Amino acid sequence: MRLSGGVETALHCCVVLTAAAEPVPAARLAELHGVSATYLAKQLQALSRARLVQSVQGKAGGYVLTRPPEEIKVLDVVEAVDGAAPTFVCTEIRQRGPLAAPPEACAAPCAIKRTMIAADQAWRAVLREVSVADLARMVGQGYDTDVMGSVGAWLAAGA
Amino acid sequence: MRLSGGVETALHCCVVLTAAAEPVPAARLAELHGVSATYLAKQLQALSRARLVQSVQGKAGGYVLTRPPEEIKVLDVVEAVDGAAPTFVCTEIRQRGPLAAPPEACAAPCAIKRTMIAADQAWRAVLREVSVADLARMVGQGYDTDVMGSVGAWLAAGA
DNA sequence: GTTAGTTTACTCGGATATATCGTGTCCGAGTCTATTGGG
DNA sequence: CCCAATAGACTCGGACACGATATATCCGAGTAAACTAAC
């Protein structure tokens, strides 16, 4: 039950893109975060497939958020990178073995399945409540310097 | 972000053990659930290491719950089988790259880490609220026959 | 009939192969920009 | 001076190896019960 490591970098990228007015290439994002450029490209492609970011090709191309950051929830990013599959897959053990339950009984999910689904939904609910804009706002707290401003300036500087 | 498949079988085993007064061998539990006996043994060993079940050796040996089922939470079983590690591991990306934050700034976890931890705790909270006794109680609902009673009888019959 | 010893058969426990998925990487297709030549 | 065509360089996108983790399995160590034989 470990979340894919790419989720962290993807979230950081989304926050950074909040501070950028122009498209930001994947290589630039990789340089800023100090991670492998080729691997980060994979996560950005996932975000692109999920329509969270839009890719702009050509010389001054890169990635841009498709929506205002308030409308991009953390859950969207997590599901885009890690997959939207439920955390618990029920193999319907009830239907196996000598005391197998009749198939029609599984129309209503069993107690175990219901519990796991409830936990899964609670987890998703928290991630759905926080948006990328919220993250960007929280990032700046507790620092003397304006972090998001520095990032924006660094992106604009082009070096 | 997928939960280990062994969690489901482990939970079913715990529920079944609720209906058994005598130790139940791993092979018997495997037969009842129609799963591989050798692999199920692995999950039971995990439960044993976590002190959720106690192994009784010898001819009439097997596994028994160490506590009343009300005191065994679903979270205990999940953490025993799948591991208690947090779902999100923060690699402290802030400390990398050209705009690296000072290490002392990471004393307080960043916004992303806080969000993921909150979601993780919400997930665990749900699993902590449900006990194995609750599961056993819910299992019987919606059936004409007394499922738990049938399981207990099958275990006592010895065939 | 009781009891001690021995045998037996059954149990769990950890160490061992295999499959699947996540991690990390590479090269090709597409497109916008800048240049350059002509009108 | 303006425009169009061309060349260039930079971008993303999907396809390709590698490693780690989860899955599935095996055999050995230990123990309680059952049996046997002697008392």
mmCIF file of C-alpha atoms (C1' of nucleotides) in Angstrom:
data_model
loop_
_atom_site.group_PDB
_atom_site.id
_atom_site.type_symbol
_atom_site.label_atom_id
_atom_site.label_comp_id
_atom_site.label_asym_id
_atom_site.label_seq_id
_atom_site.Cartn_x
_atom_site.Cartn_y
_atom_site.Cartn_z
ATOM 1 C CA MET A 1 0.000 0.000 0.000
ATOM 2 C CA ARG A 2 2.538 2.563 -1.099
ATOM 3 C CA LEU A 3 1.730 5.455 -3.368
ATOM 4 C CA SER A 4 3.776 5.774 -6.538
ATOM 5 C CA GLY A 5 6.773 8.050 -6.091
ATOM 6 C CA GLY A 6 5.871 10.007 -9.209
ATOM 7 C CA VAL A 7 2.869 11.505 -7.445
ATOM 8 C CA GLU A 8 5.062 13.731 -5.319
ATOM 9 C CA THR A 9 6.947 15.174 -8.256
ATOM 10 C CA ALA A 10 3.756 15.598 -10.242
ATOM 11 C CA LEU A 11 2.171 17.597 -7.426
ATOM 12 C CA HIS A 12 5.246 19.793 -7.121
ATOM 13 C CA CYS A 13 5.129 20.400 -10.859
ATOM 14 C CA CYS A 14 1.496 21.457 -10.700
ATOM 15 C CA VAL A 15 2.257 23.887 -7.900
ATOM 16 C CA VAL A 16 5.169 25.330 -9.832
ATOM 17 C CA LEU A 17 3.054 25.712 -12.947
ATOM 18 C CA THR A 18 0.770 27.904 -10.857
ATOM 19 C CA ALA A 19 3.503 30.517 -10.747
ATOM 20 C CA ALA A 20 4.243 30.400 -14.467
ATOM 21 C CA ALA A 21 2.413 32.411 -17.093
ATOM 22 C CA GLU A 22 4.224 30.860 -20.038
ATOM 23 C CA PRO A 23 4.587 27.190 -20.942
ATOM 24 C CA VAL A 24 7.325 25.444 -18.970
ATOM 25 C CA PRO A 25 9.293 22.634 -20.633
ATOM 26 C CA ALA A 26 9.646 19.316 -18.835
ATOM 27 C CA ALA A 27 13.420 19.704 -18.782
ATOM 28 C CA ARG A 28 13.104 22.966 -16.912
ATOM 29 C CA LEU A 29 10.808 21.452 -14.311
ATOM 30 C CA ALA A 30 13.244 18.572 -13.887
ATOM 31 C CA GLU A 31 16.133 20.977 -13.382
ATOM 32 C CA LEU A 32 14.185 22.955 -10.802
ATOM 33 C CA HIS A 33 13.337 19.861 -8.793
ATOM 34 C CA GLY A 34 16.629 18.106 -9.291
ATOM 35 C CA VAL A 35 15.116 14.930 -10.711
ATOM 36 C CA SER A 36 15.597 12.898 -13.863
ATOM 37 C CA ALA A 37 14.194 14.763 -16.857
ATOM 38 C CA THR A 38 13.290 11.643 -18.819
ATOM 39 C CA TYR A 39 11.363 10.116 -15.955
ATOM 40 C CA LEU A 40 9.547 13.296 -15.054
ATOM 41 C CA ALA A 41 8.368 13.434 -18.643
ATOM 42 C CA LYS A 42 6.460 10.243 -17.950
ATOM 43 C CA GLN A 43 4.487 11.835 -15.135
ATOM 44 C CA LEU A 44 3.751 14.941 -17.178
ATOM 45 C CA GLN A 45 2.439 12.775 -19.973
ATOM 46 C CA ALA A 46 0.097 11.166 -17.492
ATOM 47 C CA LEU A 47 -1.106 14.600 -16.423
ATOM 48 C CA SER A 48 -1.567 15.501 -20.064
ATOM 49 C CA ARG A 49 -3.627 12.386 -20.759
ATOM 50 C CA ALA A 50 -5.836 13.297 -17.801
ATOM 51 C CA ARG A 51 -6.345 16.772 -19.279
ATOM 52 C CA LEU A 52 -4.882 18.457 -16.208
ATOM 53 C CA VAL A 53 -2.099 20.104 -18.160
ATOM 54 C CA GLN A 54 -1.881 20.962 -21.813
ATOM 55 C CA SER A 55 1.253 20.412 -23.822
ATOM 56 C CA VAL A 56 2.411 23.160 -26.144
ATOM 57 C CA GLN A 57 4.831 22.019 -28.805
ATOM 58 C CA GLY A 58 7.457 23.920 -30.688
ATOM 59 C CA LYS A 59 10.422 26.018 -29.724
ATOM 60 C CA ALA A 60 8.790 27.942 -26.855
ATOM 61 C CA GLY A 61 6.594 25.025 -25.873
ATOM 62 C CA GLY A 62 6.065 23.246 -22.581
ATOM 63 C CA TYR A 63 3.247 22.508 -20.190
ATOM 64 C CA VAL A 64 0.474 24.780 -18.953
ATOM 65 C CA LEU A 65 -2.376 24.124 -16.572
ATOM 66 C CA THR A 66 -5.638 23.682 -18.446
ATOM 67 C CA ARG A 67 -7.791 25.006 -15.621
ATOM 68 C CA PRO A 68 -7.461 27.517 -12.811
ATOM 69 C CA PRO A 69 -5.597 25.846 -9.940
ATOM 70 C CA GLU A 70 -8.644 26.093 -7.711
ATOM 71 C CA GLU A 71 -10.374 23.564 -9.957
ATOM 72 C CA ILE A 72 -7.537 21.026 -9.898
ATOM 73 C CA LYS A 73 -7.862 18.805 -6.868
ATOM 74 C CA VAL A 74 -5.010 16.791 -5.432
ATOM 75 C CA LEU A 75 -7.114 13.693 -6.075
ATOM 76 C CA ASP A 76 -7.077 14.470 -9.785
ATOM 77 C CA VAL A 77 -3.292 14.464 -9.827
ATOM 78 C CA VAL A 78 -3.048 11.316 -7.747
ATOM 79 C CA GLU A 79 -5.476 9.437 -9.959
ATOM 80 C CA ALA A 80 -3.794 10.682 -13.116
ATOM 81 C CA VAL A 81 -0.345 9.467 -12.101
ATOM 82 C CA ASP A 82 -1.079 6.481 -9.887
ATOM 83 C CA GLY A 83 -4.232 5.287 -11.590
ATOM 84 C CA ALA A 84 -7.851 5.588 -10.524
ATOM 85 C CA ALA A 85 -8.250 1.918 -9.634
ATOM 86 C CA PRO A 86 -9.690 1.232 -6.183
ATOM 87 C CA THR A 87 -7.197 0.332 -3.466
ATOM 88 C CA PHE A 88 -9.013 -2.875 -2.631
ATOM 89 C CA VAL A 89 -9.999 -5.514 -5.125
ATOM 90 C CA CYS A 90 -12.516 -8.055 -3.868
ATOM 91 C CA THR A 91 -11.934 -11.528 -5.249
ATOM 92 C CA GLU A 92 -15.266 -12.738 -3.918
ATOM 93 C CA ILE A 93 -13.845 -15.426 -1.708
ATOM 94 C CA ARG A 94 -17.369 -16.120 -0.570
ATOM 95 C CA GLN A 95 -18.065 -17.949 -3.805
ATOM 96 C CA ARG A 96 -15.206 -20.383 -3.305
ATOM 97 C CA GLY A 97 -14.662 -23.430 -1.147
ATOM 98 C CA PRO A 98 -17.096 -26.002 0.231
ATOM 99 C CA LEU A 99 -19.381 -23.414 1.850
ATOM 100 C CA ALA A 100 -19.542 -21.198 -1.234
ATOM 101 C CA ALA A 101 -22.228 -18.536 -1.113
ATOM 102 C CA PRO A 102 -24.630 -18.372 -4.055
ATOM 103 C CA PRO A 103 -23.541 -15.846 -6.693
ATOM 104 C CA GLU A 104 -26.697 -13.792 -6.319
ATOM 105 C CA ALA A 105 -25.687 -13.083 -2.700
ATOM 106 C CA CYS A 106 -22.716 -11.100 -4.000
ATOM 107 C CA ALA A 107 -24.988 -8.551 -5.610
ATOM 108 C CA ALA A 108 -24.685 -6.757 -2.274
ATOM 109 C CA PRO A 109 -20.969 -6.369 -1.429
ATOM 110 C CA CYS A 110 -19.824 -8.264 1.637
ATOM 111 C CA ALA A 111 -18.952 -6.576 4.921
ATOM 112 C CA ILE A 112 -15.230 -6.609 4.261
ATOM 113 C CA LYS A 113 -15.633 -5.070 0.850
ATOM 114 C CA ARG A 114 -17.951 -2.396 2.211
ATOM 115 C CA THR A 115 -15.474 -1.457 4.925
ATOM 116 C CA MET A 116 -12.553 -1.205 2.547
ATOM 117 C CA ILE A 117 -14.591 0.853 0.111
ATOM 118 C CA ALA A 118 -15.590 3.215 2.913
ATOM 119 C CA ALA A 119 -11.951 3.698 3.886
ATOM 120 C CA ASP A 120 -11.017 4.248 0.263
ATOM 121 C CA GLN A 121 -13.686 6.896 -0.103
ATOM 122 C CA ALA A 122 -12.570 8.657 3.078
ATOM 123 C CA TRP A 123 -9.042 8.834 1.708
ATOM 124 C CA ARG A 124 -10.251 10.216 -1.599
ATOM 125 C CA ALA A 125 -12.530 12.711 0.109
ATOM 126 C CA VAL A 126 -9.585 14.380 1.834
ATOM 127 C CA LEU A 127 -7.642 14.600 -1.409
ATOM 128 C CA ARG A 128 -10.687 15.996 -3.161
ATOM 129 C CA GLU A 129 -10.988 18.820 -0.649
ATOM 130 C CA VAL A 130 -7.524 20.224 -1.330
ATOM 131 C CA SER A 131 -6.781 21.980 -4.592
ATOM 132 C CA VAL A 132 -3.499 22.860 -6.223
ATOM 133 C CA ALA A 133 -4.250 26.490 -5.428
ATOM 134 C CA ASP A 134 -4.507 25.584 -1.751
ATOM 135 C CA LEU A 135 -1.137 23.882 -1.940
ATOM 136 C CA ALA A 136 0.453 26.890 -3.601
ATOM 137 C CA ARG A 137 -0.964 29.109 -0.899
ATOM 138 C CA MET A 138 0.284 26.880 1.897
ATOM 139 C CA VAL A 139 3.738 26.515 0.426
ATOM 140 C CA GLY A 140 4.584 30.131 1.097
ATOM 141 C CA GLN A 141 3.719 29.973 4.775
ATOM 142 C CA GLY A 142 6.490 29.720 7.319
ATOM 143 C CA TYR A 143 9.174 31.190 5.131
ATOM 144 C CA ASP A 144 10.796 34.600 5.268
ATOM 145 C CA THR A 145 11.137 34.804 1.503
ATOM 146 C CA ASP A 146 8.340 34.609 -1.050
ATOM 147 C CA VAL A 147 8.926 31.093 -2.331
ATOM 148 C CA MET A 148 6.334 31.094 -5.099
ATOM 149 C CA GLY A 149 7.604 34.489 -6.248
ATOM 150 C CA SER A 150 11.156 33.198 -6.420
ATOM 151 C CA VAL A 151 10.027 30.221 -8.456
ATOM 152 C CA GLY A 152 8.144 32.462 -10.847
ATOM 153 C CA ALA A 153 11.168 34.688 -11.256
ATOM 154 C CA TRP A 154 13.443 31.701 -11.835
ATOM 155 C CA LEU A 155 11.126 30.367 -14.510
ATOM 156 C CA ALA A 156 10.936 33.752 -16.219
ATOM 157 C CA ALA A 157 14.703 34.259 -16.040
ATOM 158 C CA GLY A 158 15.252 31.270 -18.280
ATOM 159 C CA ALA A 159 18.477 30.070 -16.691
ATOM 160 C CA MET B 1 -1.846 2.289 -4.694
ATOM 161 C CA ARG B 2 -3.216 -1.200 -4.510
ATOM 162 C CA LEU B 3 -3.639 -3.107 -1.287
ATOM 163 C CA SER B 4 -1.958 -6.482 -1.051
ATOM 164 C CA GLY B 5 -4.254 -9.337 -2.027
ATOM 165 C CA GLY B 6 -3.416 -11.235 1.120
ATOM 166 C CA VAL B 7 -5.317 -8.702 3.209
ATOM 167 C CA GLU B 8 -8.648 -10.009 1.988
ATOM 168 C CA THR B 9 -7.903 -13.613 2.862
ATOM 169 C CA ALA B 10 -6.429 -12.602 6.202
ATOM 170 C CA LEU B 11 -9.596 -10.728 7.109
ATOM 171 C CA HIS B 12 -11.767 -13.664 6.098
ATOM 172 C CA CYS B 13 -9.615 -15.925 8.245
ATOM 173 C CA CYS B 14 -10.022 -13.658 11.253
ATOM 174 C CA VAL B 15 -13.777 -13.644 10.817
ATOM 175 C CA VAL B 16 -13.853 -17.417 10.534
ATOM 176 C CA LEU B 17 -11.707 -17.798 13.638
ATOM 177 C CA THR B 18 -14.418 -15.902 15.472
ATOM 178 C CA ALA B 19 -16.718 -18.887 15.038
ATOM 179 C CA ALA B 20 -14.146 -21.439 16.192
ATOM 180 C CA ALA B 21 -13.525 -22.390 19.796
ATOM 181 C CA GLU B 22 -10.638 -24.729 19.027
ATOM 182 C CA PRO B 23 -7.427 -24.008 17.113
ATOM 183 C CA VAL B 24 -7.905 -24.132 13.358
ATOM 184 C CA PRO B 25 -5.006 -25.314 11.167
ATOM 185 C CA ALA B 26 -3.929 -23.193 8.241
ATOM 186 C CA ALA B 27 -4.721 -26.028 5.841
ATOM 187 C CA ARG B 28 -8.303 -26.100 7.052
ATOM 188 C CA LEU B 29 -8.711 -22.371 6.549
ATOM 189 C CA ALA B 30 -7.249 -22.687 3.058
ATOM 190 C CA GLU B 31 -9.688 -25.474 2.203
ATOM 191 C CA LEU B 32 -12.629 -23.476 3.479
ATOM 192 C CA HIS B 33 -11.679 -20.442 1.373
ATOM 193 C CA GLY B 34 -10.493 -22.366 -1.648
ATOM 194 C CA VAL B 35 -7.078 -20.759 -1.752
ATOM 195 C CA SER B 36 -3.513 -22.014 -1.791
ATOM 196 C CA ALA B 37 -2.614 -23.447 1.605
ATOM 197 C CA THR B 38 1.079 -22.626 1.365
ATOM 198 C CA TYR B 39 0.455 -19.005 0.528
ATOM 199 C CA LEU B 40 -2.210 -18.507 3.140
ATOM 200 C CA ALA B 41 0.312 -19.744 5.687
ATOM 201 C CA LYS B 42 2.367 -16.667 4.903
ATOM 202 C CA GLN B 43 -0.472 -14.327 5.844
ATOM 203 C CA LEU B 44 -1.185 -16.228 9.033
ATOM 204 C CA GLN B 45 2.450 -15.973 10.002
ATOM 205 C CA ALA B 46 2.184 -12.237 9.548
ATOM 206 C CA LEU B 47 -0.846 -12.170 11.815
ATOM 207 C CA SER B 48 1.070 -14.275 14.314
ATOM 208 C CA ARG B 49 4.049 -11.897 14.303
ATOM 209 C CA ALA B 50 1.635 -9.038 14.960
ATOM 210 C CA ARG B 51 0.230 -10.932 17.966
ATOM 211 C CA LEU B 52 -3.276 -10.946 16.492
ATOM 212 C CA VAL B 53 -3.463 -14.722 16.409
ATOM 213 C CA GLN B 54 -1.577 -17.274 18.401
ATOM 214 C CA SER B 55 -0.181 -20.430 16.882
ATOM 215 C CA VAL B 56 -0.679 -23.679 18.716
ATOM 216 C CA GLN B 57 1.646 -26.436 17.637
ATOM 217 C CA GLY B 58 1.276 -30.165 17.820
ATOM 218 C CA LYS B 59 -1.292 -32.613 16.582
ATOM 219 C CA ALA B 60 -4.428 -30.637 17.415
ATOM 220 C CA GLY B 61 -2.750 -27.306 16.807
ATOM 221 C CA GLY B 62 -3.690 -24.363 14.634
ATOM 222 C CA TYR B 63 -4.455 -20.687 15.038
ATOM 223 C CA VAL B 64 -6.572 -18.931 17.649
ATOM 224 C CA LEU B 65 -7.394 -15.285 18.144
ATOM 225 C CA THR B 66 -5.375 -13.812 20.980
ATOM 226 C CA ARG B 67 -8.009 -11.238 21.891
ATOM 227 C CA PRO B 68 -11.777 -10.958 21.811
ATOM 228 C CA PRO B 69 -12.794 -9.986 18.254
ATOM 229 C CA GLU B 70 -14.123 -6.653 19.462
ATOM 230 C CA GLU B 71 -10.553 -5.620 20.249
ATOM 231 C CA ILE B 72 -9.128 -6.579 16.856
ATOM 232 C CA LYS B 73 -9.592 -3.736 14.418
ATOM 233 C CA VAL B 74 -9.499 -4.122 10.655
ATOM 234 C CA LEU B 75 -6.584 -1.701 10.663
ATOM 235 C CA ASP B 76 -4.578 -4.127 12.785
ATOM 236 C CA VAL B 77 -5.021 -6.865 10.209
ATOM 237 C CA VAL B 78 -4.232 -4.568 7.301
ATOM 238 C CA GLU B 79 -1.057 -3.295 8.920
ATOM 239 C CA ALA B 80 0.009 -6.786 9.927
ATOM 240 C CA VAL B 81 -0.257 -8.187 6.406
ATOM 241 C CA ASP B 82 0.450 -5.182 4.203
ATOM 242 C CA GLY B 83 2.882 -3.389 6.484
ATOM 243 C CA ALA B 84 2.397 -0.343 8.644
ATOM 244 C CA ALA B 85 4.460 1.955 6.438
ATOM 245 C CA PRO B 86 2.750 5.237 5.462
ATOM 246 C CA THR B 87 1.209 5.351 2.006
ATOM 247 C CA PHE B 88 3.148 8.462 1.062
ATOM 248 C CA VAL B 89 6.885 8.841 1.420
ATOM 249 C CA CYS B 90 8.150 12.417 1.127
ATOM 250 C CA THR B 91 11.518 12.639 -0.589
ATOM 251 C CA GLU B 92 11.917 16.266 0.412
ATOM 252 C CA ILE B 93 12.136 17.606 -3.085
ATOM 253 C CA ARG B 94 12.305 21.061 -1.580
ATOM 254 C CA GLN B 95 15.913 20.453 -0.634
ATOM 255 C CA ARG B 96 16.960 19.709 -4.206
ATOM 256 C CA GLY B 97 17.599 21.801 -7.279
ATOM 257 C CA PRO B 98 18.781 25.374 -7.674
ATOM 258 C CA LEU B 99 16.112 26.844 -5.403
ATOM 259 C CA ALA B 100 16.673 24.297 -2.635
ATOM 260 C CA ALA B 101 15.035 25.180 0.650
ATOM 261 C CA PRO B 102 17.244 25.137 3.732
ATOM 262 C CA PRO B 103 17.105 21.810 5.604
ATOM 263 C CA GLU B 104 15.775 23.448 8.762
ATOM 264 C CA ALA B 105 12.674 24.507 6.808
ATOM 265 C CA CYS B 106 11.725 20.838 6.484
ATOM 266 C CA ALA B 107 11.269 20.514 10.217
ATOM 267 C CA ALA B 108 7.689 21.445 9.463
ATOM 268 C CA PRO B 109 6.343 19.129 6.745
ATOM 269 C CA CYS B 110 5.453 20.805 3.488
ATOM 270 C CA ALA B 111 1.875 21.353 2.329
ATOM 271 C CA ILE B 112 1.885 18.332 0.060
ATOM 272 C CA LYS B 113 3.170 16.043 2.773
ATOM 273 C CA ARG B 114 0.605 17.368 5.226
ATOM 274 C CA THR B 115 -2.238 16.733 2.803
ATOM 275 C CA MET B 116 -1.157 13.205 2.048
ATOM 276 C CA ILE B 117 -0.704 12.439 5.723
ATOM 277 C CA ALA B 118 -4.193 13.748 6.450
ATOM 278 C CA ALA B 119 -5.658 11.490 3.764
ATOM 279 C CA ASP B 120 -3.691 8.567 5.100
ATOM 280 C CA GLN B 121 -5.002 9.172 8.595
ATOM 281 C CA ALA B 122 -8.589 9.429 7.353
ATOM 282 C CA TRP B 123 -8.184 6.074 5.651
ATOM 283 C CA ARG B 124 -6.762 4.495 8.778
ATOM 284 C CA ALA B 125 -9.446 6.059 10.963
ATOM 285 C CA VAL B 126 -12.186 4.230 9.085
ATOM 286 C CA LEU B 127 -10.369 0.933 9.375
ATOM 287 C CA ARG B 128 -9.791 1.551 13.058
ATOM 288 C CA GLU B 129 -13.499 1.995 13.689
ATOM 289 C CA VAL B 130 -14.463 -1.443 12.432
ATOM 290 C CA SER B 131 -13.560 -4.530 14.401
ATOM 291 C CA VAL B 132 -13.491 -8.158 13.401
ATOM 292 C CA ALA B 133 -16.537 -8.674 15.605
ATOM 293 C CA ASP B 134 -18.374 -6.048 13.576
ATOM 294 C CA LEU B 135 -17.455 -7.877 10.391
ATOM 295 C CA ALA B 136 -18.669 -11.192 11.763
ATOM 296 C CA ARG B 137 -21.930 -9.576 12.740
ATOM 297 C CA MET B 138 -22.429 -7.969 9.341
ATOM 298 C CA VAL B 139 -21.583 -11.129 7.441
ATOM 299 C CA GLY B 140 -24.730 -12.860 8.623
ATOM 300 C CA GLN B 141 -27.034 -10.108 7.448
ATOM 301 C CA GLY B 142 -28.966 -10.563 4.243
ATOM 302 C CA TYR B 143 -28.867 -14.325 4.248
ATOM 303 C CA ASP B 144 -31.606 -16.803 5.033
ATOM 304 C CA THR B 145 -29.202 -19.258 6.630
ATOM 305 C CA ASP B 146 -26.939 -18.610 9.608
ATOM 306 C CA VAL B 147 -23.626 -18.297 7.794
ATOM 307 C CA MET B 148 -21.404 -17.993 10.845
ATOM 308 C CA GLY B 149 -23.172 -20.946 12.409
ATOM 309 C CA SER B 150 -22.583 -23.058 9.316
ATOM 310 C CA VAL B 151 -18.910 -22.151 9.347
ATOM 311 C CA GLY B 152 -18.602 -23.069 13.020
ATOM 312 C CA ALA B 153 -20.312 -26.392 12.380
ATOM 313 C CA TRP B 154 -18.068 -27.119 9.414
ATOM 314 C CA LEU B 155 -14.970 -26.402 11.468
ATOM 315 C CA ALA B 156 -16.171 -28.609 14.319
ATOM 316 C CA ALA B 157 -17.147 -31.436 11.969
ATOM 317 C CA GLY B 158 -13.562 -31.833 10.887
ATOM 318 C CA ALA B 159 -14.217 -32.734 7.308
ATOM 319 C "C1'" DG C 1 -6.016 -50.197 36.094
ATOM 320 C "C1'" DT C 2 -2.320 -46.959 36.120
ATOM 321 C "C1'" DT C 3 1.758 -44.895 34.508
ATOM 322 C "C1'" DA C 4 5.994 -44.029 32.151
ATOM 323 C "C1'" DG C 5 8.255 -44.200 27.844
ATOM 324 C "C1'" DT C 6 8.274 -44.098 23.049
ATOM 325 C "C1'" DT C 7 6.611 -43.447 18.721
ATOM 326 C "C1'" DT C 8 3.982 -41.032 15.499
ATOM 327 C "C1'" DA C 9 1.763 -37.768 12.961
ATOM 328 C "C1'" DC C 10 0.554 -33.319 12.750
ATOM 329 C "C1'" DT C 11 1.498 -28.399 13.331
ATOM 330 C "C1'" DC C 12 3.995 -23.980 12.380
ATOM 331 C "C1'" DG C 13 8.235 -21.213 10.787
ATOM 332 C "C1'" DG C 14 11.583 -19.394 7.763
ATOM 333 C "C1'" DA C 15 14.187 -19.764 3.444
ATOM 334 C "C1'" DT C 16 13.569 -20.231 -1.587
ATOM 335 C "C1'" DA C 17 11.901 -19.486 -6.997
ATOM 336 C "C1'" DT C 18 8.706 -16.882 -10.164
ATOM 337 C "C1'" DA C 19 5.610 -13.109 -12.017
ATOM 338 C "C1'" DT C 20 4.069 -8.735 -12.136
ATOM 339 C "C1'" DC C 21 4.469 -3.878 -11.685
ATOM 340 C "C1'" DG C 22 6.995 0.400 -10.853
ATOM 341 C "C1'" DT C 23 11.326 2.787 -12.100
ATOM 342 C "C1'" DG C 24 14.355 4.713 -15.289
ATOM 343 C "C1'" DT C 25 15.725 5.437 -20.126
ATOM 344 C "C1'" DC C 26 15.858 6.044 -25.052
ATOM 345 C "C1'" DC C 27 14.761 7.654 -29.761
ATOM 346 C "C1'" DG C 28 11.267 9.250 -33.251
ATOM 347 C "C1'" DA C 29 7.149 12.510 -34.756
ATOM 348 C "C1'" DG C 30 5.432 17.089 -34.694
ATOM 349 C "C1'" DT C 31 5.522 22.157 -34.460
ATOM 350 C "C1'" DC C 32 6.682 26.922 -33.631
ATOM 351 C "C1'" DT C 33 10.398 30.304 -34.437
ATOM 352 C "C1'" DA C 34 13.946 32.527 -36.763
ATOM 353 C "C1'" DT C 35 16.271 33.293 -40.842
ATOM 354 C "C1'" DT C 36 16.801 34.441 -45.629
ATOM 355 C "C1'" DG C 37 15.823 35.494 -50.141
ATOM 356 C "C1'" DG C 38 12.830 37.675 -53.337
ATOM 357 C "C1'" DG C 39 9.332 41.094 -54.759
ATOM 358 C "C1'" DC D 1 10.344 47.888 -46.722
ATOM 359 C "C1'" DC D 2 7.249 43.754 -46.646
ATOM 360 C "C1'" DC D 3 6.205 38.968 -47.426
ATOM 361 C "C1'" DA D 4 6.698 34.150 -48.155
ATOM 362 C "C1'" DA D 5 9.243 30.069 -48.155
ATOM 363 C "C1'" DT D 6 12.625 27.333 -45.990
ATOM 364 C "C1'" DA D 7 15.602 25.537 -42.650
ATOM 365 C "C1'" DG D 8 16.479 24.804 -37.953
ATOM 366 C "C1'" DA D 9 16.100 23.568 -33.287
ATOM 367 C "C1'" DC D 10 13.365 22.666 -29.709
ATOM 368 C "C1'" DT D 11 9.216 20.407 -27.840
ATOM 369 C "C1'" DC D 12 6.341 16.324 -26.582
ATOM 370 C "C1'" DG D 13 4.839 11.318 -27.271
ATOM 371 C "C1'" DG D 14 5.129 6.501 -27.152
ATOM 372 C "C1'" DA D 15 8.084 2.323 -27.179
ATOM 373 C "C1'" DC D 16 11.993 -0.089 -24.753
ATOM 374 C "C1'" DA D 17 15.287 -2.349 -20.641
ATOM 375 C "C1'" DC D 18 16.054 -2.888 -15.629
ATOM 376 C "C1'" DG D 19 15.108 -3.588 -10.754
ATOM 377 C "C1'" DA D 20 12.212 -4.208 -6.802
ATOM 378 C "C1'" DT D 21 8.248 -5.896 -4.670
ATOM 379 C "C1'" DA D 22 4.384 -9.086 -4.281
ATOM 380 C "C1'" DT D 23 3.054 -13.788 -5.303
ATOM 381 C "C1'" DA D 24 3.391 -18.590 -4.856
ATOM 382 C "C1'" DT D 25 6.029 -22.529 -3.135
ATOM 383 C "C1'" DC D 26 8.983 -25.808 -0.681
ATOM 384 C "C1'" DC D 27 11.180 -28.359 3.131
ATOM 385 C "C1'" DG D 28 12.922 -28.537 7.999
ATOM 386 C "C1'" DA D 29 12.214 -27.792 13.353
ATOM 387 C "C1'" DG D 30 9.168 -28.403 17.104
ATOM 388 C "C1'" DT D 31 5.298 -30.163 19.848
ATOM 389 C "C1'" DA D 32 1.224 -32.299 21.661
ATOM 390 C "C1'" DA D 33 -1.329 -36.344 21.405
ATOM 391 C "C1'" DA D 34 -1.794 -41.321 21.003
ATOM 392 C "C1'" DC D 35 -0.154 -45.796 21.521
ATOM 393 C "C1'" DT D 36 2.340 -49.531 23.894
ATOM 394 C "C1'" DA D 37 4.179 -52.021 27.311
ATOM 395 C "C1'" DA D 38 5.578 -52.645 31.895
ATOM 396 C "C1'" DC D 39 4.285 -52.297 36.762
#
